[in-house]
XYZ file of C-alpha atoms in Angstrom:
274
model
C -94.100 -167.776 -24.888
C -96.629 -165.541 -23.789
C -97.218 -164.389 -20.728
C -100.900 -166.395 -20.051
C -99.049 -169.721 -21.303
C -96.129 -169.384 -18.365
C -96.561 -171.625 -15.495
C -97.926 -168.971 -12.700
C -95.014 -167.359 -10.736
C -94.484 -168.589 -7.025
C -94.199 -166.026 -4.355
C -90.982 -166.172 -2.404
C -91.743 -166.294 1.474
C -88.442 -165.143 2.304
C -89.183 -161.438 0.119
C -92.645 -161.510 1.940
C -94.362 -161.631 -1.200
C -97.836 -161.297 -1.342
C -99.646 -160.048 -4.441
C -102.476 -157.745 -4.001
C -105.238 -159.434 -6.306
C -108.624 -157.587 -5.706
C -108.482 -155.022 -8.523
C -111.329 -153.168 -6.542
C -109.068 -152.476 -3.930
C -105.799 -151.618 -6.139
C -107.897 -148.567 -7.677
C -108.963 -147.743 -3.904
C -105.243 -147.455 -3.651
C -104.807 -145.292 -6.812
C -107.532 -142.557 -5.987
C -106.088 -142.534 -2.125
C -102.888 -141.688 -3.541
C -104.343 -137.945 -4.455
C -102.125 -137.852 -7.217
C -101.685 -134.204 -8.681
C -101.779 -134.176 -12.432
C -98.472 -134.654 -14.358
C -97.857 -136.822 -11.355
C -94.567 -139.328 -11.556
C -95.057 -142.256 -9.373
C -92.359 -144.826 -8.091
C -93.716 -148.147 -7.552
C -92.088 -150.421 -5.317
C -92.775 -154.286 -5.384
C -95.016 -153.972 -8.783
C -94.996 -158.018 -8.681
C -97.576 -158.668 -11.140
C -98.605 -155.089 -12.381
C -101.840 -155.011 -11.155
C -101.241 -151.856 -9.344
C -99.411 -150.483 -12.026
C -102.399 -150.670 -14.112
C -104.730 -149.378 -12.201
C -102.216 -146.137 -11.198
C -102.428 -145.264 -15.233
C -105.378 -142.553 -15.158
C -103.738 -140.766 -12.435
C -100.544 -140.056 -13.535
C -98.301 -139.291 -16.403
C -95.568 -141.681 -16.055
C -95.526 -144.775 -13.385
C -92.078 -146.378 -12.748
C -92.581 -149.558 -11.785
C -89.557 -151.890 -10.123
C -89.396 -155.282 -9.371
C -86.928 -157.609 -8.028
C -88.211 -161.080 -9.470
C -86.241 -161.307 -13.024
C -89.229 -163.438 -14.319
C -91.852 -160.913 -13.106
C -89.850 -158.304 -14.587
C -89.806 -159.900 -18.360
C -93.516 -160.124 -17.448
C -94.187 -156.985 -16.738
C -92.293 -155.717 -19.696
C -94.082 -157.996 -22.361
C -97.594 -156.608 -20.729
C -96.669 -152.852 -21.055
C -94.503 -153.070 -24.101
C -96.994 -150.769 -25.843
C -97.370 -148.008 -23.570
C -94.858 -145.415 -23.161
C -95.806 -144.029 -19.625
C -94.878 -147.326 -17.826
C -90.634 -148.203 -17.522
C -90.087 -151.471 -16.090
C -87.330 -151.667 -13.462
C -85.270 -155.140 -12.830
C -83.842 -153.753 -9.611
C -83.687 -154.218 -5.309
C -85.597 -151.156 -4.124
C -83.450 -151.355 -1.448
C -80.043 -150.872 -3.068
C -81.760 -148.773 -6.527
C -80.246 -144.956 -6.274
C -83.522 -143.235 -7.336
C -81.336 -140.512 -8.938
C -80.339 -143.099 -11.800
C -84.103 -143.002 -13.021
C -83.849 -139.746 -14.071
C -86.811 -138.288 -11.676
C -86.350 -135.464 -8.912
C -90.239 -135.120 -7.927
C -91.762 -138.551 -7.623
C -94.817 -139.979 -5.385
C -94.640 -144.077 -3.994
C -97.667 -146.079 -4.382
C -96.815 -149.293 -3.631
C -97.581 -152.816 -1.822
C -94.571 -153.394 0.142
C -93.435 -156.276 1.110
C -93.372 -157.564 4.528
C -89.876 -158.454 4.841
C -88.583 -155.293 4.020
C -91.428 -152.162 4.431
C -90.341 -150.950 7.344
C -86.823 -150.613 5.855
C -88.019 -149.323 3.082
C -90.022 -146.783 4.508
C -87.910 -145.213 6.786
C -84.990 -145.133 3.840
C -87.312 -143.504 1.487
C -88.011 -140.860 4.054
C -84.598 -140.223 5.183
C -83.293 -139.633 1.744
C -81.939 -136.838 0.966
C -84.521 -135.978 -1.483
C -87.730 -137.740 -0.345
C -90.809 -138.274 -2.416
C -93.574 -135.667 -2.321
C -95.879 -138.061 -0.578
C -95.920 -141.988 0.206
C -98.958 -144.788 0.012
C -97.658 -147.671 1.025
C -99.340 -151.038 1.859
C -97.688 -152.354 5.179
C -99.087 -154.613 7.731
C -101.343 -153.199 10.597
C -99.303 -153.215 13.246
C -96.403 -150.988 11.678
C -98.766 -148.795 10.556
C -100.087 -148.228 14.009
C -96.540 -147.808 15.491
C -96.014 -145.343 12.740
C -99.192 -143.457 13.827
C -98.984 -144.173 17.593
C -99.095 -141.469 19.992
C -97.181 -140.687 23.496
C -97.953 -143.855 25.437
C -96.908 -146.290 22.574
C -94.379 -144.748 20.968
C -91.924 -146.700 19.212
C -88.465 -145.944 17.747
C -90.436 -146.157 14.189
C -92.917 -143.957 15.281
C -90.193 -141.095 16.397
C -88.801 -141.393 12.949
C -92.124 -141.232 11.080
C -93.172 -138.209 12.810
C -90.569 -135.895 12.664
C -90.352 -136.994 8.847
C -93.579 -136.840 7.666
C -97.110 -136.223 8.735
C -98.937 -140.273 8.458
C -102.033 -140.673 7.868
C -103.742 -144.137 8.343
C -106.539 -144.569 5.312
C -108.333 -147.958 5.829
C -107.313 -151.811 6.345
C -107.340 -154.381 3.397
C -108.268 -158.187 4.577
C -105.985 -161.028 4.145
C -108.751 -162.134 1.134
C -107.612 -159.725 -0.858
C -103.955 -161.510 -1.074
C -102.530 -164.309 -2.835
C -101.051 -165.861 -0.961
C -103.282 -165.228 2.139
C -101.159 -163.969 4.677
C -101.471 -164.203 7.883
C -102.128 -160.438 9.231
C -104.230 -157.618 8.068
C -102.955 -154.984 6.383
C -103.840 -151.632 5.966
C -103.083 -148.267 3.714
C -100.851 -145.365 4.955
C -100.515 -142.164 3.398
C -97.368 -139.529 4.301
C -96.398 -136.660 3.381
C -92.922 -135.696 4.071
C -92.364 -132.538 5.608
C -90.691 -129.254 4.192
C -87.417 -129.479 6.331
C -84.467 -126.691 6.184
C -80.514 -127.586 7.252
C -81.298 -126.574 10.926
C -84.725 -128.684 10.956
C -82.621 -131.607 10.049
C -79.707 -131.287 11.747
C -82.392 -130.901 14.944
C -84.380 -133.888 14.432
C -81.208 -135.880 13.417
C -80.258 -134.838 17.211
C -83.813 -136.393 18.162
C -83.914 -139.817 16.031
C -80.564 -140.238 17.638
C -81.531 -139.770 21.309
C -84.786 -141.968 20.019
C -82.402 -144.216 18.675
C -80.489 -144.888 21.896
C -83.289 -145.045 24.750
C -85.409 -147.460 22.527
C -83.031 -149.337 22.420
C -83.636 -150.614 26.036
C -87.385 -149.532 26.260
C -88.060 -151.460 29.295
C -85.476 -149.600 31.328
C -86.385 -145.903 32.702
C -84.987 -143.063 30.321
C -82.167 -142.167 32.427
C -80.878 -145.399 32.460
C -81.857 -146.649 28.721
C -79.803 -143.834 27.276
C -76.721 -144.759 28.962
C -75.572 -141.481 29.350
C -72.563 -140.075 31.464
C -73.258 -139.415 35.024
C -75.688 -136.258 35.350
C -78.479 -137.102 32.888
C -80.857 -137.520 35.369
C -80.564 -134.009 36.448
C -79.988 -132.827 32.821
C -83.544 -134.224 32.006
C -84.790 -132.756 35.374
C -83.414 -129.600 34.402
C -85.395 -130.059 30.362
C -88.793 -130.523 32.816
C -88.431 -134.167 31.688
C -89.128 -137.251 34.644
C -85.770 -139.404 34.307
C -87.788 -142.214 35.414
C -90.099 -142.475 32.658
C -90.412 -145.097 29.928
C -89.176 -144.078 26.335
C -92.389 -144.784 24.810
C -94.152 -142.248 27.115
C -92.135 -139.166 25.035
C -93.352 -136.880 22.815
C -91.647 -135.505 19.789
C -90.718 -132.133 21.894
C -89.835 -133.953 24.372
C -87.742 -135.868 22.305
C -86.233 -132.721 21.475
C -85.163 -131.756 25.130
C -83.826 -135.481 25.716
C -81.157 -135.028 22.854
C -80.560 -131.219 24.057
C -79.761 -132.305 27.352
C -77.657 -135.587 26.120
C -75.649 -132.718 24.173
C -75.160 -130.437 26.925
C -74.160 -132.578 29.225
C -71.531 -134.591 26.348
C -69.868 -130.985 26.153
C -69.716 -130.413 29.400
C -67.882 -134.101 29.923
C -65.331 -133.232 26.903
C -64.776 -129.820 28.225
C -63.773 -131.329 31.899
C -62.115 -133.833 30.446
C -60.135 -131.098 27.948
C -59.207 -128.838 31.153
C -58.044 -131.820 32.988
């Protein structure tokens, strides 16, 4: 059966599916991606390969996984005759990107809902991330990705100290089938150049992040749940004990986790004498 004559696929609600349809915007998408040339690109969530086909000019070999079975034996049966396109059947969120055989890789992709911001902050954490990400994700996690000291977020901690984001332009619900409910717009990262000590220090930070946010309403001290002292510690950093977690900066992020660690030592080491 060919591909026209199939009864048309049904997007699954539960994997947030919603296929990007306006081929105007997909090659938007493609030219924001500033692929280099030679470029090897990991899409995530190809769905109907609309994308896919529109990344072709702009780079030498497009990987293109899907979790849908049926969308997969689609997409294969379109692209069977070109050689730069290799259909994945997989979960992007359980696929080891080492088993496709690519070291330097970009993401262009429309991520689903239900899973972008998972997906995201995997892809950056990984030990070897891309060499730059444009993802589709809805507004609002793009502007807690982007958001600066006031409305900071645990997500926007991470994306910072992994990457520098860049927020291109929004895409209306129109462009969707099915509509959704919620704008969405383009972000572009690049991960940054990190050494052992430059992870090891924001791994310190992401933690401390990790901990305050998660009671944000409470006042630092008392959202990181720290041993007795970590008001002063923070005093002693130059940071207010009393402010909110979203208020932080990166640096300041920084001096929270020194402080946490200082004063963690100096609990062990009493403890230790005693």
């Amino acid at each position: 059966m060919r591909v026209s004559d199939r009864p048309a696929f049904r997007p699954s609600r539960r994997r947030g599916q919603n296929f990007l349809v306006d081929r105007g915007i997909q090659r938007r998408i493609a030219q924001a991606a500033q692929l280099p040339p030679a470029a090897v690109v990991l899409e995530i969530g190809a769905g109907t390969g609309l994308l896919t086909e529109a990344l072709r000019p702009f780079a030498s070999r497009v990987i293109a996984v899907e979790v849908e079975r049926e969308l997969t034996g689609q997409l294969r049966e379109r692209f069977v005759d070109d050689d730069s396109i290799t259909v994945v059947n997989a979960d992007a969120l359980a696929l080891d990107i080492a088993t496709l055989g690519v070291s330097d890789y970009h993401v262009v992709a429309n991520l689903p809902f239900s899973v972008g911001t998972r997906l995201l902050v995997e892809l950056l954490e990984s030990p070897a991330p891309p060499l730059s990400l444009t993802v589709l994700l809805q507004r609002d996690v793009v502007e807690r990705a982007c958001a600066s000291p006031g409305e900071m977020r645990l997500l926007s901690v991470i994306v910072q100290s992994l990457a520098e984001p860049r927020r291109l332009f929004d895409i209306p619900p129109g462009a969707f089938r099915p509509r959704p409910k919620v704008t969405s717009t383009l972000l572009r990262l690049k991960p940054r150049p990190l050494d052992a000590p430059d992870r090891d220090r924001i791994s310190r930070r992401i933690a401390a992040a990790r901990r305050a946010f998660g009671q944000p309403r409470k006042q630092l001290a008392n959202a990181l749940g720290a041993p007795a002292g970590i008001a002063a510690a923070l005093q002693g950093r130059g940071i207010d004990p009393k402010r909110r977690p979203e208020t932080l900066s990166l640096e300041e992020w920084d001096a929270v986790a020194n402080a946490r660690a200082c004063l963690e030592t100096t609990v062990t080491t009493a403890s230790l004498a005693t």
